[in-house]
mmCIF file of C-alpha atoms and ligand atoms in Angstrom:
data_model
loop_
_atom_site.group_PDB
_atom_site.id
_atom_site.type_symbol
_atom_site.label_atom_id
_atom_site.label_comp_id
_atom_site.label_asym_id
_atom_site.label_seq_id
_atom_site.Cartn_x
_atom_site.Cartn_y
_atom_site.Cartn_z
ATOM 1 C CA MET A 455 24.064 -37.433 -26.249
ATOM 2 C CA LYS A 456 26.050 -35.228 -23.870
ATOM 3 C CA LEU A 457 25.849 -31.534 -23.037
ATOM 4 C CA PHE A 458 29.005 -29.641 -22.073
ATOM 5 C CA ILE A 459 28.816 -26.078 -20.766
ATOM 6 C CA ASP A 460 31.435 -23.448 -20.018
ATOM 7 C CA ILE A 461 29.960 -20.471 -18.181
ATOM 8 C CA GLY A 462 32.182 -17.460 -17.553
ATOM 9 C CA GLY A 463 31.484 -13.897 -16.488
ATOM 10 C CA THR A 464 30.789 -12.825 -20.088
ATOM 11 C CA HIS A 465 29.739 -15.841 -22.179
ATOM 12 C CA LEU A 466 28.021 -19.167 -21.755
ATOM 13 C CA ARG A 467 29.344 -21.576 -24.391
ATOM 14 C CA SER A 468 28.034 -25.068 -24.911
ATOM 15 C CA GLU A 469 28.506 -28.136 -27.061
ATOM 16 C CA ILE A 470 26.054 -30.974 -27.502
ATOM 17 C CA VAL A 471 28.058 -34.007 -28.563
ATOM 18 C CA SER A 472 26.416 -37.034 -30.134
ATOM 19 C CA GLU A 473 27.124 -39.581 -32.867
ATOM 20 C CA GLU A 474 25.603 -37.151 -35.357
ATOM 21 C CA GLY A 475 28.173 -34.464 -34.550
ATOM 22 C CA ILE A 476 28.544 -31.377 -32.394
ATOM 23 C CA ILE A 477 26.039 -28.543 -31.924
ATOM 24 C CA ARG A 478 27.693 -25.378 -30.605
ATOM 25 C CA ASP A 479 25.954 -22.459 -28.931
ATOM 26 C CA THR A 480 27.086 -19.182 -27.351
ATOM 27 C CA ILE A 481 24.944 -16.728 -25.388
ATOM 28 C CA SER A 482 25.637 -13.903 -22.953
ATOM 29 C CA SER A 483 26.067 -15.231 -19.390
ATOM 30 C CA HIS A 484 23.520 -12.638 -18.280
ATOM 31 C CA GLU A 485 20.837 -13.713 -20.750
ATOM 32 C CA MET A 486 19.625 -16.569 -18.538
ATOM 33 C CA GLY A 487 20.693 -18.564 -15.503
ATOM 34 C CA LEU A 488 22.600 -21.832 -15.782
ATOM 35 C CA LEU A 489 19.641 -23.996 -14.735
ATOM 36 C CA ALA A 490 17.296 -22.119 -17.079
ATOM 37 C CA TYR A 491 19.768 -22.788 -19.905
ATOM 38 C CA ILE A 492 19.922 -26.494 -19.041
ATOM 39 C CA ASP A 493 16.096 -26.656 -18.925
ATOM 40 C CA LYS A 494 16.006 -25.097 -22.393
ATOM 41 C CA GLN A 495 18.540 -27.570 -23.821
ATOM 42 C CA MET A 496 16.831 -30.565 -22.163
ATOM 43 C CA ALA A 497 13.519 -29.510 -23.756
ATOM 44 C CA LEU A 498 15.189 -29.228 -27.167
ATOM 45 C CA HIS A 499 17.329 -32.384 -26.803
ATOM 46 C CA PRO A 500 15.648 -34.866 -24.437
ATOM 47 C CA LYS A 501 18.240 -37.536 -25.320
ATOM 48 C CA ILE A 502 20.951 -35.732 -23.318
ATOM 49 C CA ASP A 503 22.118 -38.232 -20.682
ATOM 50 C CA PHE A 504 25.160 -36.482 -19.197
ATOM 51 C CA ILE A 505 25.990 -32.838 -18.466
ATOM 52 C CA GLY A 506 29.528 -31.576 -17.738
ATOM 53 C CA ILE A 507 29.841 -27.989 -16.544
ATOM 54 C CA SER A 508 32.834 -25.693 -16.220
ATOM 55 C CA TYR A 509 31.822 -22.852 -13.891
ATOM 56 C CA ALA A 510 33.526 -19.494 -13.269
ATOM 57 C CA GLY A 511 32.883 -19.475 -9.548
ATOM 58 C CA GLN A 512 33.347 -21.551 -6.430
ATOM 59 C CA VAL A 513 31.879 -25.031 -6.563
ATOM 60 C CA ASN A 514 32.077 -27.861 -4.023
ATOM 61 C CA ASN A 515 30.647 -31.390 -4.378
ATOM 62 C CA GLY A 516 28.259 -30.407 -7.154
ATOM 63 C CA ILE A 517 26.988 -27.327 -5.339
ATOM 64 C CA ILE A 518 27.731 -23.741 -6.348
ATOM 65 C CA THR A 519 28.955 -21.908 -3.244
ATOM 66 C CA ALA A 520 29.701 -18.444 -4.668
ATOM 67 C CA SER A 521 30.142 -16.619 -7.923
ATOM 68 C CA PRO A 522 31.251 -12.985 -7.969
ATOM 69 C CA ASN A 523 30.677 -12.627 -11.739
ATOM 70 C CA ILE A 524 27.599 -14.784 -12.519
ATOM 71 C CA ASN A 525 23.973 -14.556 -11.348
ATOM 72 C CA ILE A 526 23.020 -17.849 -9.691
ATOM 73 C CA ASP A 527 19.564 -19.323 -10.386
ATOM 74 C CA GLN A 528 20.210 -22.624 -8.540
ATOM 75 C CA TYR A 529 22.972 -23.522 -6.068
ATOM 76 C CA ASP A 530 22.445 -27.310 -5.980
ATOM 77 C CA ILE A 531 22.851 -27.769 -9.700
ATOM 78 C CA VAL A 532 23.819 -31.487 -9.756
ATOM 79 C CA GLY A 533 21.021 -32.461 -7.314
ATOM 80 C CA THR A 534 18.430 -30.455 -9.251
ATOM 81 C CA ILE A 535 19.436 -31.993 -12.596
ATOM 82 C CA LYS A 536 19.212 -35.474 -11.043
ATOM 83 C CA ALA A 537 15.792 -34.762 -9.495
ATOM 84 C CA ARG A 538 14.382 -33.103 -12.608
ATOM 85 C CA TYR A 539 15.817 -35.298 -15.376
ATOM 86 C CA GLY A 540 17.225 -38.396 -13.667
ATOM 87 C CA ILE A 541 20.618 -37.949 -15.311
ATOM 88 C CA ARG A 542 24.152 -37.592 -14.026
ATOM 89 C CA SER A 543 26.030 -34.308 -14.198
ATOM 90 C CA CYS A 544 29.339 -32.936 -12.962
ATOM 91 C CA ILE A 545 30.311 -29.342 -12.268
ATOM 92 C CA ASP A 546 33.689 -27.934 -11.340
ATOM 93 C CA ASN A 547 35.387 -24.568 -11.188
ATOM 94 C CA ASP A 548 36.439 -23.344 -14.645
ATOM 95 C CA LEU A 549 40.142 -23.234 -13.805
ATOM 96 C CA ASN A 550 39.994 -26.754 -12.359
ATOM 97 C CA CYS A 551 38.502 -27.784 -15.704
ATOM 98 C CA ALA A 552 41.097 -25.810 -17.690
ATOM 99 C CA VAL A 553 44.048 -27.299 -15.829
ATOM 100 C CA ARG A 554 42.758 -30.837 -16.542
ATOM 101 C CA ALA A 555 42.629 -30.030 -20.259
ATOM 102 C CA GLU A 556 46.064 -28.340 -20.223
ATOM 103 C CA ALA A 557 47.659 -31.213 -18.289
ATOM 104 C CA SER A 558 46.279 -33.612 -20.870
ATOM 105 C CA TYR A 559 47.442 -31.444 -23.813
ATOM 106 C CA TRP A 560 50.958 -30.764 -22.479
ATOM 107 C CA ARG A 561 51.251 -34.259 -20.954
ATOM 108 C CA SER A 562 52.341 -32.735 -17.661
ATOM 109 C CA GLY A 563 51.645 -33.917 -14.143
ATOM 110 C CA SER A 564 53.047 -30.724 -12.602
ATOM 111 C CA ILE A 565 51.232 -27.782 -14.101
ATOM 112 C CA ALA A 566 49.608 -24.513 -13.046
ATOM 113 C CA THR A 567 47.130 -22.506 -15.113
ATOM 114 C CA LEU A 568 46.554 -18.779 -14.763
ATOM 115 C CA PHE A 569 43.642 -17.455 -16.828
ATOM 116 C CA VAL A 570 42.623 -13.823 -17.152
ATOM 117 C CA GLY A 571 39.273 -12.864 -18.622
ATOM 118 C CA THR A 572 36.390 -11.209 -16.782
ATOM 119 C CA GLY A 573 38.101 -12.494 -13.624
ATOM 120 C CA ILE A 574 41.497 -13.991 -12.836
ATOM 121 C CA GLY A 575 41.802 -17.583 -11.683
ATOM 122 C CA ALA A 576 44.348 -20.305 -11.155
ATOM 123 C CA ALA A 577 44.483 -24.061 -10.639
ATOM 124 C CA VAL A 578 47.221 -26.599 -10.054
ATOM 125 C CA ILE A 579 47.820 -30.254 -10.821
ATOM 126 C CA ASP A 580 50.660 -31.713 -8.741
ATOM 127 C CA GLU A 581 52.024 -35.247 -9.130
ATOM 128 C CA GLY A 582 49.177 -35.860 -11.579
ATOM 129 C CA ARG A 583 46.425 -34.892 -9.137
ATOM 130 C CA LEU A 584 44.264 -31.806 -9.023
ATOM 131 C CA VAL A 585 44.963 -29.818 -5.858
ATOM 132 C CA ARG A 586 41.491 -29.088 -4.452
ATOM 133 C CA GLY A 587 41.839 -27.966 -0.847
ATOM 134 C CA SER A 588 39.233 -28.952 1.760
ATOM 135 C CA ARG A 589 36.393 -27.031 0.056
ATOM 136 C CA ASN A 590 37.640 -27.205 -3.537
ATOM 137 C CA MET A 591 38.974 -23.642 -3.350
ATOM 138 C CA ALA A 592 42.727 -24.168 -3.543
ATOM 139 C CA PHE A 593 44.524 -21.537 -5.654
ATOM 140 C CA GLU A 594 41.464 -19.234 -5.835
ATOM 141 C CA ILE A 595 43.942 -16.481 -6.574
ATOM 142 C CA GLY A 596 41.573 -13.706 -7.725
ATOM 143 C CA HIS A 597 40.534 -12.809 -4.202
ATOM 144 C CA ILE A 598 43.851 -12.738 -2.383
ATOM 145 C CA PRO A 599 44.429 -9.352 -0.725
ATOM 146 C CA TYR A 600 46.588 -7.136 -2.917
ATOM 147 C CA ARG A 601 46.044 -3.360 -2.543
ATOM 148 C CA GLU A 602 43.259 -1.187 -1.167
ATOM 149 C CA SER A 603 41.260 0.505 -3.900
ATOM 150 C CA PRO A 604 38.263 2.855 -4.195
ATOM 151 C CA LEU A 605 36.485 0.025 -6.063
ATOM 152 C CA HIS A 606 34.504 -3.021 -4.970
ATOM 153 C CA CYS A 607 35.179 -6.555 -6.098
ATOM 154 C CA GLY A 608 32.306 -8.952 -6.915
ATOM 155 C CA CYS A 609 33.100 -10.695 -3.601
ATOM 156 C CA GLY A 610 32.391 -7.444 -1.708
ATOM 157 C CA ARG A 611 35.924 -6.460 -0.686
ATOM 158 C CA ASN A 612 38.019 -3.585 -1.954
ATOM 159 C CA ASN A 613 41.536 -5.037 -2.060
ATOM 160 C CA CYS A 614 41.391 -8.172 -4.230
ATOM 161 C CA ILE A 615 43.975 -8.745 -6.947
ATOM 162 C CA GLU A 616 41.052 -9.293 -9.351
ATOM 163 C CA LEU A 617 40.356 -5.541 -9.090
ATOM 164 C CA TYR A 618 43.718 -4.960 -10.791
ATOM 165 C CA ALA A 619 44.577 -8.050 -12.849
ATOM 166 C CA SER A 620 41.341 -8.823 -14.707
ATOM 167 C CA GLY A 621 39.178 -7.531 -17.518
ATOM 168 C CA SER A 622 36.371 -6.554 -15.129
ATOM 169 C CA GLY A 623 38.889 -4.867 -12.817
ATOM 170 C CA MET A 624 40.332 -2.789 -15.651
ATOM 171 C CA ALA A 625 36.814 -1.853 -16.776
ATOM 172 C CA LYS A 626 36.017 -0.651 -13.222
ATOM 173 C CA TRP A 627 39.162 1.505 -13.110
ATOM 174 C CA LEU A 628 38.427 3.012 -16.540
ATOM 175 C CA LYS A 629 34.865 3.834 -15.426
ATOM 176 C CA HIS A 630 36.269 5.302 -12.211
ATOM 177 C CA TYR A 631 38.456 7.635 -14.315
ATOM 178 C CA GLY A 632 35.544 8.467 -16.636
ATOM 179 C CA SER A 633 37.197 6.740 -19.604
ATOM 180 C CA ALA A 634 35.064 5.166 -22.307
ATOM 181 C CA HIS A 635 37.927 3.013 -23.608
ATOM 182 C CA LEU A 636 37.737 -0.748 -23.698
ATOM 183 C CA PRO A 637 40.488 -2.494 -21.774
ATOM 184 C CA ASP A 638 42.847 -2.912 -24.742
ATOM 185 C CA LEU A 639 46.194 -2.843 -22.959
ATOM 186 C CA GLU A 640 48.481 -1.615 -25.708
ATOM 187 C CA ARG A 641 46.097 1.172 -26.684
ATOM 188 C CA LEU A 642 45.658 2.156 -23.030
ATOM 189 C CA LYS A 643 49.417 2.455 -22.636
ATOM 190 C CA GLU A 644 49.481 5.077 -25.411
ATOM 191 C CA SER A 645 46.537 7.006 -23.913
ATOM 192 C CA THR A 646 46.076 9.536 -21.108
ATOM 193 C CA SER A 647 48.014 9.140 -17.866
ATOM 194 C CA ASP A 648 45.014 7.614 -16.054
ATOM 195 C CA GLU A 649 44.468 5.042 -18.782
ATOM 196 C CA HIS A 650 48.211 4.351 -18.969
ATOM 197 C CA SER A 651 48.258 3.724 -15.228
ATOM 198 C CA VAL A 652 45.386 1.186 -15.510
ATOM 199 C CA ALA A 653 47.446 -0.822 -18.013
ATOM 200 C CA ILE A 654 50.656 -0.600 -15.958
ATOM 201 C CA GLN A 655 48.921 -1.610 -12.712
ATOM 202 C CA PHE A 656 47.314 -4.520 -14.601
ATOM 203 C CA GLU A 657 50.743 -5.771 -15.713
ATOM 204 C CA GLU A 658 52.166 -5.430 -12.181
ATOM 205 C CA ALA A 659 49.218 -7.234 -10.611
ATOM 206 C CA LEU A 660 49.400 -10.027 -13.196
ATOM 207 C CA LEU A 661 53.126 -10.459 -12.489
ATOM 208 C CA HIS A 662 52.364 -10.470 -8.765
ATOM 209 C CA ALA A 663 49.657 -13.142 -9.190
ATOM 210 C CA ALA A 664 51.913 -15.299 -11.369
ATOM 211 C CA GLY A 665 54.807 -14.822 -8.940
ATOM 212 C CA VAL A 666 52.661 -15.943 -5.987
ATOM 213 C CA LEU A 667 51.343 -18.921 -7.954
ATOM 214 C CA VAL A 668 54.779 -20.147 -9.053
ATOM 215 C CA THR A 669 56.240 -19.579 -5.580
ATOM 216 C CA VAL A 670 53.527 -21.420 -3.625
ATOM 217 C CA ALA A 671 52.665 -24.150 -6.167
ATOM 218 C CA ASN A 672 56.169 -24.780 -7.573
ATOM 219 C CA PRO A 673 54.938 -26.258 -10.888
ATOM 220 C CA GLU A 674 57.035 -27.504 -13.787
ATOM 221 C CA MET A 675 54.875 -25.553 -16.188
ATOM 222 C CA LEU A 676 52.735 -22.396 -16.136
ATOM 223 C CA VAL A 677 50.063 -22.068 -18.839
ATOM 224 C CA LEU A 678 48.402 -18.710 -19.449
ATOM 225 C CA GLY A 679 45.018 -18.265 -21.056
ATOM 226 C CA GLY A 680 41.697 -16.446 -21.036
ATOM 227 C CA GLY A 681 40.351 -13.604 -23.163
ATOM 228 C CA VAL A 682 42.597 -10.814 -21.859
ATOM 229 C CA ILE A 683 45.770 -12.883 -22.383
ATOM 230 C CA GLU A 684 44.626 -13.984 -25.863
ATOM 231 C CA GLN A 685 43.983 -10.372 -26.872
ATOM 232 C CA ASN A 686 47.354 -9.270 -25.463
ATOM 233 C CA PRO A 687 49.814 -12.063 -26.291
ATOM 234 C CA TYR A 688 52.775 -9.805 -25.404
ATOM 235 C CA LEU A 689 51.871 -10.583 -21.763
ATOM 236 C CA VAL A 690 53.390 -14.054 -22.128
ATOM 237 C CA THR A 691 56.729 -12.483 -23.147
ATOM 238 C CA LEU A 692 56.385 -9.990 -20.291
ATOM 239 C CA LEU A 693 55.966 -12.850 -17.812
ATOM 240 C CA ARG A 694 58.884 -14.804 -19.257
ATOM 241 C CA GLU A 695 61.118 -11.737 -18.900
ATOM 242 C CA LYS A 696 59.936 -10.257 -15.607
ATOM 243 C CA LEU A 697 58.591 -13.083 -13.458
ATOM 244 C CA LYS A 698 61.994 -13.477 -11.801
ATOM 245 C CA GLU A 699 61.364 -10.145 -10.046
ATOM 246 C CA TYR A 700 58.116 -11.519 -8.540
ATOM 247 C CA ALA A 701 58.688 -15.244 -7.850
ATOM 248 C CA LEU A 702 61.125 -16.910 -5.495
ATOM 249 C CA ALA A 703 64.133 -17.808 -7.658
ATOM 250 C CA PRO A 704 64.428 -21.548 -6.810
ATOM 251 C CA ALA A 705 60.666 -22.028 -7.385
ATOM 252 C CA LEU A 706 60.905 -20.363 -10.809
ATOM 253 C CA GLU A 707 64.010 -22.250 -11.939
ATOM 254 C CA GLY A 708 63.253 -24.294 -15.058
ATOM 255 C CA VAL A 709 59.546 -23.353 -15.128
ATOM 256 C CA ARG A 710 58.226 -23.441 -18.678
ATOM 257 C CA ILE A 711 55.775 -20.608 -19.429
ATOM 258 C CA GLU A 712 53.377 -21.116 -22.323
ATOM 259 C CA MET A 713 50.228 -19.613 -23.785
ATOM 260 C CA SER A 714 47.272 -21.999 -23.945
ATOM 261 C CA VAL A 715 46.783 -23.299 -27.482
ATOM 262 C CA LEU A 716 43.412 -24.905 -26.767
ATOM 263 C CA GLU A 717 40.427 -23.110 -28.278
ATOM 264 C CA ASN A 718 38.493 -23.287 -25.004
ATOM 265 C CA ALA A 719 40.393 -25.064 -22.221
ATOM 266 C CA PRO A 720 37.558 -24.856 -19.618
ATOM 267 C CA LEU A 721 35.104 -26.443 -22.080
ATOM 268 C CA ALA A 722 37.692 -29.086 -23.056
ATOM 269 C CA GLY A 723 38.097 -29.790 -19.322
ATOM 270 C CA ALA A 724 34.304 -30.077 -18.851
ATOM 271 C CA LYS A 725 34.495 -33.011 -21.285
ATOM 272 C CA LEU A 726 36.968 -34.725 -18.964
ATOM 273 C CA LEU A 727 34.663 -34.458 -15.912
ATOM 274 C CA GLU A 728 32.616 -37.551 -16.722
ATOM 275 C CA ASP A 729 35.533 -39.895 -15.998
ATOM 276 C CA ASP A 730 36.825 -37.862 -13.096
ATOM 277 C CA HIS A 731 36.316 -39.232 -9.628
ATOM 278 C CA GLY A 732 39.158 -37.346 -7.915
HETATM 279 ZN ZN1 LIG B 1077 37.270 -10.325 -4.470
#
């Protein structure tokens, strides 16, 4: 019996997979910490013998190092699970998980993912290998400097691209303008000038992020996903039409841009962690 978890800034989704079938669960990410959730599942299902976790934050060698959008109840998650239950677990950044699942689905060894939900994140597989960087933070695109703002990012700074090109960023701008609207892009564009500007600056920042990603990673394929993209599928068309204004032309040449068709790519990627030693 195996437990797979995808924890993002909004939801924690899990699947317990065994010969008897799959048990699915979804709770708010703020309802309980990751370790508390694992303790609960281990008490309910003591036969769990492997845990794979997709985590919306920075993770290195099984240890959570930072998470702007999730409250952390234990940093050394893999070590604690081993000490408490004697079982193996793996944890990786959610985009690193997603890109594994997308590479497998699209059968591509040269692929970048850009997902926009509560936050914005990216990951890259090049020549069939995940690009990790020295501390597993390669392509952590949400916190590259973009523009100064009157707002504060979860990481503490005021100029991250996540403040513009993410669901939480849009929500902060709408609150700043006193708007009660949800970040529904097409509705925002038809609304007051402040709300319109939040939607337009989101589109520009998303194009900027995608342009940087394609220029520096030079993938064969760019796959878009995450809640905000799924709710606004026109963004994929926007990127196909306008990315040439934001990416270096030779890097963009021949790049295929697709929307993720997986139901939950980070969770699908968590299932690939068990065999992953790279
Ligand atoms: Zn930041």
